[in-house]
Short mmCIF file of C-alpha atoms in Angstrom, two decimals:
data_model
loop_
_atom_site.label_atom_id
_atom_site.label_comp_id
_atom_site.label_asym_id
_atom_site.label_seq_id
_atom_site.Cartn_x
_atom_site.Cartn_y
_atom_site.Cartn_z
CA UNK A 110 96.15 97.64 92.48
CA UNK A 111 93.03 95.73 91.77
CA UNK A 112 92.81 94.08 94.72
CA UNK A 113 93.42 97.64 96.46
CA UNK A 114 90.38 98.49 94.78
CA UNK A 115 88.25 96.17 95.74
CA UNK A 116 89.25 96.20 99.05
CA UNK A 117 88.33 100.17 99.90
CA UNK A 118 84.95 99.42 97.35
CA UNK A 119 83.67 96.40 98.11
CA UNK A 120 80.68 95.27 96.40
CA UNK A 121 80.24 98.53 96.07
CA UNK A 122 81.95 97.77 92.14
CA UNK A 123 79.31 95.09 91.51
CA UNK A 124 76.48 97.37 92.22
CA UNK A 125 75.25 99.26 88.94
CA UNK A 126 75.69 102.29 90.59
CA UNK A 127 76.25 106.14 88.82
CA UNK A 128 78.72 108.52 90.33
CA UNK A 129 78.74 106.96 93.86
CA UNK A 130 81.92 105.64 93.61
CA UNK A 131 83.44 108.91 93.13
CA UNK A 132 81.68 110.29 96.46
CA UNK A 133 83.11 107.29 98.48
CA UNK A 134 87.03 108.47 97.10
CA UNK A 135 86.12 111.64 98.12
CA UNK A 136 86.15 110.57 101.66
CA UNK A 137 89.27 109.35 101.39
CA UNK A 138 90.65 112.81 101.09
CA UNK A 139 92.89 114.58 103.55
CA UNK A 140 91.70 117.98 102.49
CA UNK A 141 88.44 117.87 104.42
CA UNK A 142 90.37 117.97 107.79
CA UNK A 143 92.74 120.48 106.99
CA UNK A 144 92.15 123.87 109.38
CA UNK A 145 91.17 126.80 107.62
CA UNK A 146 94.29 128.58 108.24
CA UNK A 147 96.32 125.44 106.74
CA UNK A 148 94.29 125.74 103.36
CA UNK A 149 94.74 129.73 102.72
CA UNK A 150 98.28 128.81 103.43
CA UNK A 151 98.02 126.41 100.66
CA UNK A 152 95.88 128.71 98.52
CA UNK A 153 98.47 131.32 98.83
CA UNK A 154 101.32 129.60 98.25
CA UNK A 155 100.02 128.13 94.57
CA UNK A 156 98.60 131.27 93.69
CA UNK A 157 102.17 132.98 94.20
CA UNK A 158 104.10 129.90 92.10
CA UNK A 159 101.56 129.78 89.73
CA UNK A 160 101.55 133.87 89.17
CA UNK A 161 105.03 133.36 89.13
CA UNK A 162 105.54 130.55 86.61
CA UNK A 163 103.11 133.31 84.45
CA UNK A 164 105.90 135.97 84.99
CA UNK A 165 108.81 133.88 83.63
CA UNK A 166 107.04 132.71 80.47
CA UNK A 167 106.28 135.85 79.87
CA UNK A 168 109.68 137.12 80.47
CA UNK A 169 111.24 134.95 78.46
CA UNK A 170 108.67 135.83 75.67
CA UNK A 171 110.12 139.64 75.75
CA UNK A 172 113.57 138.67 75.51
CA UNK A 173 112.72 136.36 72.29
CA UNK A 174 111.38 139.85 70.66
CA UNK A 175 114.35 142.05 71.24
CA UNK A 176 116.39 139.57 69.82
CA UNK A 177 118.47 141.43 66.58
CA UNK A 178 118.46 137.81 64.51
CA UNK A 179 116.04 137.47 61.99
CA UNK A 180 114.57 134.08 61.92
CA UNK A 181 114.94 131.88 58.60
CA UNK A 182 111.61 131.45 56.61
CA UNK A 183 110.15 128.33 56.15
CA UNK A 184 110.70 127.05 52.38
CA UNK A 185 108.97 124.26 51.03
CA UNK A 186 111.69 121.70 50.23
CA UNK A 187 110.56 118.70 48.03
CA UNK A 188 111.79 116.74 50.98
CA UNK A 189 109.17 118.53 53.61
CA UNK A 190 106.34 115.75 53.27
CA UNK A 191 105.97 113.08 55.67
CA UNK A 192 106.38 110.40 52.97
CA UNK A 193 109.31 112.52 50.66
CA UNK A 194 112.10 111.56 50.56
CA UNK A 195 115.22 114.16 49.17
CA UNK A 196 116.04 115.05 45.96
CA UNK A 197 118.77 113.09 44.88
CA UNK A 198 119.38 115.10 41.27
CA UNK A 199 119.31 117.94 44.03
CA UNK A 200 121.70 116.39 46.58
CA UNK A 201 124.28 115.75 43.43
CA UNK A 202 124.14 118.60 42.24
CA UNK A 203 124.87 120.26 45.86
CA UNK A 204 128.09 117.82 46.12
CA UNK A 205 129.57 119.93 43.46
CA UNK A 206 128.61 123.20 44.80
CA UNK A 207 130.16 121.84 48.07
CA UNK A 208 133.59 120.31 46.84
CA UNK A 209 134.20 124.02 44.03
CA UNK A 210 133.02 126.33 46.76
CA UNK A 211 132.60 125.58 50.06
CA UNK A 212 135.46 122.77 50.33
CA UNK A 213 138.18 125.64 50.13
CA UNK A 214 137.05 126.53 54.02
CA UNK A 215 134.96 123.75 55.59
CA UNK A 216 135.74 120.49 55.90
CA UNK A 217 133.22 117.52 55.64
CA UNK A 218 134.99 115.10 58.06
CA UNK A 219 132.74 112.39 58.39
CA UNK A 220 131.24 111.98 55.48
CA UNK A 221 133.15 109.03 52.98
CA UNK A 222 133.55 109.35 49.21
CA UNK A 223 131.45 105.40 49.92
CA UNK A 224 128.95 107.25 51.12
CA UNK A 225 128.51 108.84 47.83
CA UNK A 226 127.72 105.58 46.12
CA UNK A 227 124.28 104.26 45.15
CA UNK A 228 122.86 108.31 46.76
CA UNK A 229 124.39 110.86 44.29
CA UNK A 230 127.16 108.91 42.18
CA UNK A 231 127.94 105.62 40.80
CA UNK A 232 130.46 103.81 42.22
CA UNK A 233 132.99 104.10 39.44
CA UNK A 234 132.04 108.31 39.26
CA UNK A 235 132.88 107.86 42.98
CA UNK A 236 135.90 106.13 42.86
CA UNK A 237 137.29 108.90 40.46
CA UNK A 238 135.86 111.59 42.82
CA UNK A 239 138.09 109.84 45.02
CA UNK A 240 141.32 109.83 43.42
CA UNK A 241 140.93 113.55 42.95
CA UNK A 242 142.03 113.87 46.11
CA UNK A 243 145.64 113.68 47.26
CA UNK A 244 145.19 111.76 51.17
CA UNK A 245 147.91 112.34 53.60
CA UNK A 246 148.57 108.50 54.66
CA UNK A 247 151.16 106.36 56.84
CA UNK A 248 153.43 106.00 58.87
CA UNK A 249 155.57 103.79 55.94
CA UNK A 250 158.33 101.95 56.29
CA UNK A 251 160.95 105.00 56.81
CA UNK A 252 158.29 106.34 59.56
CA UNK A 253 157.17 109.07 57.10
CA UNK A 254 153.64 110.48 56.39
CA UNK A 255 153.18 110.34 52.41
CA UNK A 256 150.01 111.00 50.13
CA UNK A 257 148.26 108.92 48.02
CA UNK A 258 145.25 109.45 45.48
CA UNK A 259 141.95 108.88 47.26
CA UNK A 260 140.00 105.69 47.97
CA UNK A 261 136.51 104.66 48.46
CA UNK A 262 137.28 104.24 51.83
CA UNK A 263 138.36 107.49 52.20
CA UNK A 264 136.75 110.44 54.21
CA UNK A 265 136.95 114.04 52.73
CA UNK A 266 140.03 115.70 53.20
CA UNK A 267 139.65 119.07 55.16
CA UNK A 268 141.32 122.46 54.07
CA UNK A 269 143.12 122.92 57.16
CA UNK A 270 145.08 120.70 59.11
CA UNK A 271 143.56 121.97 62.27
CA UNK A 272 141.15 124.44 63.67
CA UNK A 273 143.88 126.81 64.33
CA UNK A 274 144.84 127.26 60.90
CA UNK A 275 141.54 127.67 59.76
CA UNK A 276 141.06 130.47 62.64
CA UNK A 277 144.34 131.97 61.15
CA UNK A 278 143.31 131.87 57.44
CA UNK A 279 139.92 133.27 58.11
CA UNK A 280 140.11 136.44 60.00
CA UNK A 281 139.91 134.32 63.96
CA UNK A 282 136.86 132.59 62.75
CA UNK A 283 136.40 129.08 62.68
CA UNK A 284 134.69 127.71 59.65
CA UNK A 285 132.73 125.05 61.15
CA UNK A 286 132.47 121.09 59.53
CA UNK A 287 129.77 121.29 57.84
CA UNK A 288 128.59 116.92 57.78
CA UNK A 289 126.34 118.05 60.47
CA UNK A 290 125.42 121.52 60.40
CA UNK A 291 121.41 121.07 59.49
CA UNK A 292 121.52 119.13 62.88
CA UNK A 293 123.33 121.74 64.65
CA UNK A 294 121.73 125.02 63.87
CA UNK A 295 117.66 126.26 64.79
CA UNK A 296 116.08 126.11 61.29
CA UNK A 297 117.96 123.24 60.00
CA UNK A 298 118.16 123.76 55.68
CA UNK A 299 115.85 126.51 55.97
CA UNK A 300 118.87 128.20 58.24
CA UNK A 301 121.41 127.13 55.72
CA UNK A 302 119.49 128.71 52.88
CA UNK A 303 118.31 131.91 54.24
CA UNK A 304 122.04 132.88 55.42
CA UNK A 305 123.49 131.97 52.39
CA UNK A 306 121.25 134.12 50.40
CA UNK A 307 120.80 136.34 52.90
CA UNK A 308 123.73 138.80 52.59
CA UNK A 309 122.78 142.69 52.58
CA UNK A 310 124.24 145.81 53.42
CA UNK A 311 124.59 146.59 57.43
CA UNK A 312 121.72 148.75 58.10
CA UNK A 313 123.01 152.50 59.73
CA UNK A 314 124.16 152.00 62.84
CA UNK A 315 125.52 148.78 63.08
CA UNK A 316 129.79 148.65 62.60
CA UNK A 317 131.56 145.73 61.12
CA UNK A 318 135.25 144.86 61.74
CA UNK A 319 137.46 144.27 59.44
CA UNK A 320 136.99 140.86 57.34
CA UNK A 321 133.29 140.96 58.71
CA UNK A 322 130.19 141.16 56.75
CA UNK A 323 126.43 141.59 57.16
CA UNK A 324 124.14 138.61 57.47
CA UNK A 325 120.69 139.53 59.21
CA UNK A 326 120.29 135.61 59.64
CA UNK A 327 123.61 135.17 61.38
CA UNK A 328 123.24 135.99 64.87
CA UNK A 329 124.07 139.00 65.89
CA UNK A 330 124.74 139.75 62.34
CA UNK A 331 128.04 139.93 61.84
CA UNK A 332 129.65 136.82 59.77
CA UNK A 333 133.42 136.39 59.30
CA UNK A 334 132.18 134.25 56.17
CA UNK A 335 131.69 136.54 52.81
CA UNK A 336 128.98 135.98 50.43
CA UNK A 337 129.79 132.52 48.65
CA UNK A 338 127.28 131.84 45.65
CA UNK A 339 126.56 134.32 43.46
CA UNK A 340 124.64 133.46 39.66
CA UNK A 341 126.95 131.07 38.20
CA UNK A 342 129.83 131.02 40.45
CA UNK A 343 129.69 127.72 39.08
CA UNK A 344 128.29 125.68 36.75
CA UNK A 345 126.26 122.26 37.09
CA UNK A 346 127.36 119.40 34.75
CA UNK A 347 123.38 118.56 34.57
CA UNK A 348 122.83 121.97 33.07
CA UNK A 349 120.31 122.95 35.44
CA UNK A 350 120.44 127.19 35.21
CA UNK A 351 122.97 128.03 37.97
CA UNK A 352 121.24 131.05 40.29
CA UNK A 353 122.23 132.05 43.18
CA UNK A 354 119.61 130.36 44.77
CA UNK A 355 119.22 126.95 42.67
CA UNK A 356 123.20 126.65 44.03
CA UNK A 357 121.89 127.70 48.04
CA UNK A 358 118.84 125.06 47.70
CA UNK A 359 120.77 122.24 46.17
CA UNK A 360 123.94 122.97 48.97
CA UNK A 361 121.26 122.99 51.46
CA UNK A 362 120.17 119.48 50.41
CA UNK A 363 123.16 118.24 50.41
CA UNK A 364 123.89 119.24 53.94
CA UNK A 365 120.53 117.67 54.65
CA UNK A 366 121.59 114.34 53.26
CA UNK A 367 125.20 114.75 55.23
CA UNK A 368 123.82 115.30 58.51
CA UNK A 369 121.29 112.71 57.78
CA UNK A 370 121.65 110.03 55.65
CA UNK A 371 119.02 107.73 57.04
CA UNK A 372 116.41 110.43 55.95
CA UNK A 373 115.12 108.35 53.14
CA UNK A 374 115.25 105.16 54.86
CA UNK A 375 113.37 106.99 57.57
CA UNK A 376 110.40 107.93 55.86
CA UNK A 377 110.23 104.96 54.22
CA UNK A 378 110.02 103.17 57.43
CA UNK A 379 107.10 105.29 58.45
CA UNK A 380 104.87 103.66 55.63
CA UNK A 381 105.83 100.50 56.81
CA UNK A 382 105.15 100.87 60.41
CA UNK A 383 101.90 102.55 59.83
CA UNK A 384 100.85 99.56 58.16
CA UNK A 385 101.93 97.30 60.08
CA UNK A 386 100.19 98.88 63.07
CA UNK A 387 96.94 99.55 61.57
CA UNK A 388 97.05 95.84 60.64
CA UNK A 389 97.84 95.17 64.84
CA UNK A 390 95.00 97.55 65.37
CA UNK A 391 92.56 95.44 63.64
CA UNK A 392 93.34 92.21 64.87
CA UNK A 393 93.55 93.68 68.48
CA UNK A 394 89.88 95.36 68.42
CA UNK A 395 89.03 92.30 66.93
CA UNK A 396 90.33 90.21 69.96
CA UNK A 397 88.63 93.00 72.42
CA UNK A 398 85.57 92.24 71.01
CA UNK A 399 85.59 88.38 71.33
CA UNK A 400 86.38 88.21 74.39
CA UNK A 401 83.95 90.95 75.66
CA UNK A 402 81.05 89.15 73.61
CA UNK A 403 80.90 86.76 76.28
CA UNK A 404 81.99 89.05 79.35
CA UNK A 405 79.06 92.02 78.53
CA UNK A 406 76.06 89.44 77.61
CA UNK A 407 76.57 87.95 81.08
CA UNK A 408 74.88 88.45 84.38
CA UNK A 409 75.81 88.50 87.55
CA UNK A 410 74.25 87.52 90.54
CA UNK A 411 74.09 88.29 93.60
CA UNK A 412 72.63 86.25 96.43
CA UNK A 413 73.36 86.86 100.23
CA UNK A 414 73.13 83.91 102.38
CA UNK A 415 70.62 83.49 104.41
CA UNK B 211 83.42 69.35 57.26
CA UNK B 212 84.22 72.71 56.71
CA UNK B 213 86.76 75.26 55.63
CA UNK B 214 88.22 75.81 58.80
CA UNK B 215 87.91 72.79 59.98
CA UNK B 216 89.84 71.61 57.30
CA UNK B 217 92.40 73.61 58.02
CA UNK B 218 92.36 73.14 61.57
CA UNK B 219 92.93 69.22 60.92
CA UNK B 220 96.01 70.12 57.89
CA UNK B 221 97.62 72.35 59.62
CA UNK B 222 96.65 73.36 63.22
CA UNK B 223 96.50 70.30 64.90
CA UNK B 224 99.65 69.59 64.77
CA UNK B 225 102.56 71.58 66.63
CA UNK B 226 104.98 70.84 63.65
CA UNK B 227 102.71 71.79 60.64
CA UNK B 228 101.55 74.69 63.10
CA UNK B 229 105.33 75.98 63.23
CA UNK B 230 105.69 75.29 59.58
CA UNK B 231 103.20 77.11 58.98
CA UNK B 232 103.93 80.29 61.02
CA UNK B 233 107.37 80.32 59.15
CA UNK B 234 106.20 80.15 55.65
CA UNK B 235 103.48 82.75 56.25
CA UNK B 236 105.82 85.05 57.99
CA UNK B 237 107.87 84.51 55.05
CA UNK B 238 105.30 85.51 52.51
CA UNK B 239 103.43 88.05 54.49
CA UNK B 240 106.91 90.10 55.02
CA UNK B 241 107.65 89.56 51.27
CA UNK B 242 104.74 90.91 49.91
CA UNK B 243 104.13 93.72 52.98
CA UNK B 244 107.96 94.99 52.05
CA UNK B 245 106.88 95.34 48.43
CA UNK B 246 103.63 96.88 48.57
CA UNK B 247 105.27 99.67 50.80
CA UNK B 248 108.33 99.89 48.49
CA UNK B 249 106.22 100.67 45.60
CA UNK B 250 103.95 102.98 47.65
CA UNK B 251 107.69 105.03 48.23
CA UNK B 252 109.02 104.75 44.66
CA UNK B 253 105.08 105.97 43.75
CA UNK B 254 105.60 109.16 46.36
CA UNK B 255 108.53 110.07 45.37
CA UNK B 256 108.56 109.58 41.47
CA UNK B 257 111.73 111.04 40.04
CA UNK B 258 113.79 111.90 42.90
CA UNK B 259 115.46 108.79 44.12
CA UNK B 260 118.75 107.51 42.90
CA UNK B 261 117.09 104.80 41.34
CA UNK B 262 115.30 107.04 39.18
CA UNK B 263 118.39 109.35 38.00
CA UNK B 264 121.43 106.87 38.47
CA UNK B 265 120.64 105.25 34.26
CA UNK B 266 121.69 109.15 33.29
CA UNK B 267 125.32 108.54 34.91
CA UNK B 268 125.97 104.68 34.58
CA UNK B 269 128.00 103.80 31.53
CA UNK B 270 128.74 100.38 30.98
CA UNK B 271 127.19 97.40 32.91
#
């Protein structure tokens, strides 16, 4: 590349010289031989893609307003800073608003009751969280599937053996997993809350099927899922006041935490690269101007031969 | 004889003291660098890790 350079500049580079480099590139353009009719053609032709690119965008914008879903609002979880990490009296207290409400339809198949340990619970609380459970396990030695109390090791059971059950208990729906729903769905917790709080009557006009109910934030509004938290449709062993919407925020956590765990370790990580970097940034400016001490109080030159 | 000529003569001169050196200082420097930030974290975020709830749930130990 450099030597490229040199070659099509020539001393030209050595010369303290304003601007006339770029007038030499310049004749290394094509353009200038081009025939009149050649560049309209050109002119045209990105005129047209460009007006056209213009059209789709602006398409696209219309069909983004007709849309009939109502978009989640943006709440200001105590996880939303750059350096915050989650809530972990929060993400406990979600666990059991998942495992009294939510666990009779949605299963939470990759998350571990080990996973709990040293986030929410101890390991001995998980352990017994654990054994709760009933796990379908085997083959034994007769060949038969049996169940056992829970281990550590242990992911969370689901409700339904498969997703045609579920589809067959709920109405044709599908209650999806929910380890990585926050992932999965435009507006990550923020989703999660809004449609859980969200429920309202179906404004005139719009007809729900049987076992269907109204959920603006749902698309299309129409959720095969009824309204799940109410005030105290449970109540937290911390004693924190159990609204309808302290039990939607600390869910929402939780799902945050299930769909991803590294959050903390994340953020964390953040701190330390930033240092580390600005450290590298010092040293390296530091280097640059070493080396150009020498390199910019030098002179150069230049003296043809005779 | 200065200081960094002093240290140039203990330690930099020599390619085994030189790699002795890089090891021990990596050591410390990635010691001290992981705490600082840890505490800047635990400082952050006051209250909400596990470490800062899990003495209301541990019994014995």
């Amino acid at each position: 590349m450099a030597a490229t350079v040199g070659r099509i500049c020539g001393v030209g580079l050595l010369k303290p010289n304003n601007l006339t480099t770029i007038g030499q590139i310049s004749s290394y353009s094509t353009a200038k031989e081009w025939t009149r009719g050649k560049k309209a053609l050109l002119g045209t032709l990105g005129i047209v893609a460009g007006g056209a690119g213009a059209v789709l965008v602006a398409l696209d914008q219309s069909v983004k307003a007709s849309d009939l879903e109502l978009h989640p609002p943006k709440n200001i979880w105590s996880h939303s800073g750059i350096f915050s990490s989650l809530d972990h009296a929060s993400v406990r207290r979600g666990f059991e608003v998942y495992k009294q409400v939510c666990a009779a339809c949605h299963s939470l198949r990759f998350v571990a009751y080990r996973n709990l340990v040293g986030v929410t619970h101890t390991e001995a609380e998980a352990k017994a969280e654990a054994e709760e459970q009933m796990i379908e396990d085997g083959p034994n030695d007769e060949g038969n599937m049996f169940k056992r109390p829970g281990k550590l090791s242990d992911y969370f059971p689901s409700p339904y053996p498969n997703e045609e059950a579920a589809r067959a208990a709920n109405n044709g729906s599908y209650p999806p997993d929910l380890s990585y729903i926050t992932a999965a769905r435009h507006g990550a917790e923020d989703y999660i809350f809004a449609l859980l709080t969200g429920y309202c009557d179906p404004p005139a006009g719009v007809v729900l099927r049987e076992g269907q109910y109204y959920n603006p934030y749902f698309p299309g509004g129409a959720i095969s899922m009824a309204q799940a938290l109410y005030n105290e449709t449970i109540e937290y062993n911390d004693g924190t006041p159990a609204s309808a919407s302290q039990l939607a925020k600390d869910v929402s956590t939780f799902l945050k935490w299930t769909a991803e765990p590294e959050h903390d370790d994340r953020k964390k990580m953040l701190i330390k690269v930033l240092g580390i970097f600005s450290f590298l940034l010092g040293i390296t400016w530091y280097i640059k101007k070493v080396k150009f001490a020498s390199l910019k109080s030098r002179k150069i030159e230049f003296r043809p031969k005779k | 004889m200065g200081f960094s000529s002093t240290v140039y003569n203990a330690i930099f001169k020599r390619t085994s003291t030189m790699a002795l050196a890089v090891i021990v200082s990596a050591f410390a420097f990635e010691r001290t660098f992981d705490l600082v930030t840890d505490s800047i974290f635990e400082k952050v975020n006051e209250g909400k890790l596990w470490k800062h709830i899990k003495d209301k749930y541990e019994t014995e130990e």
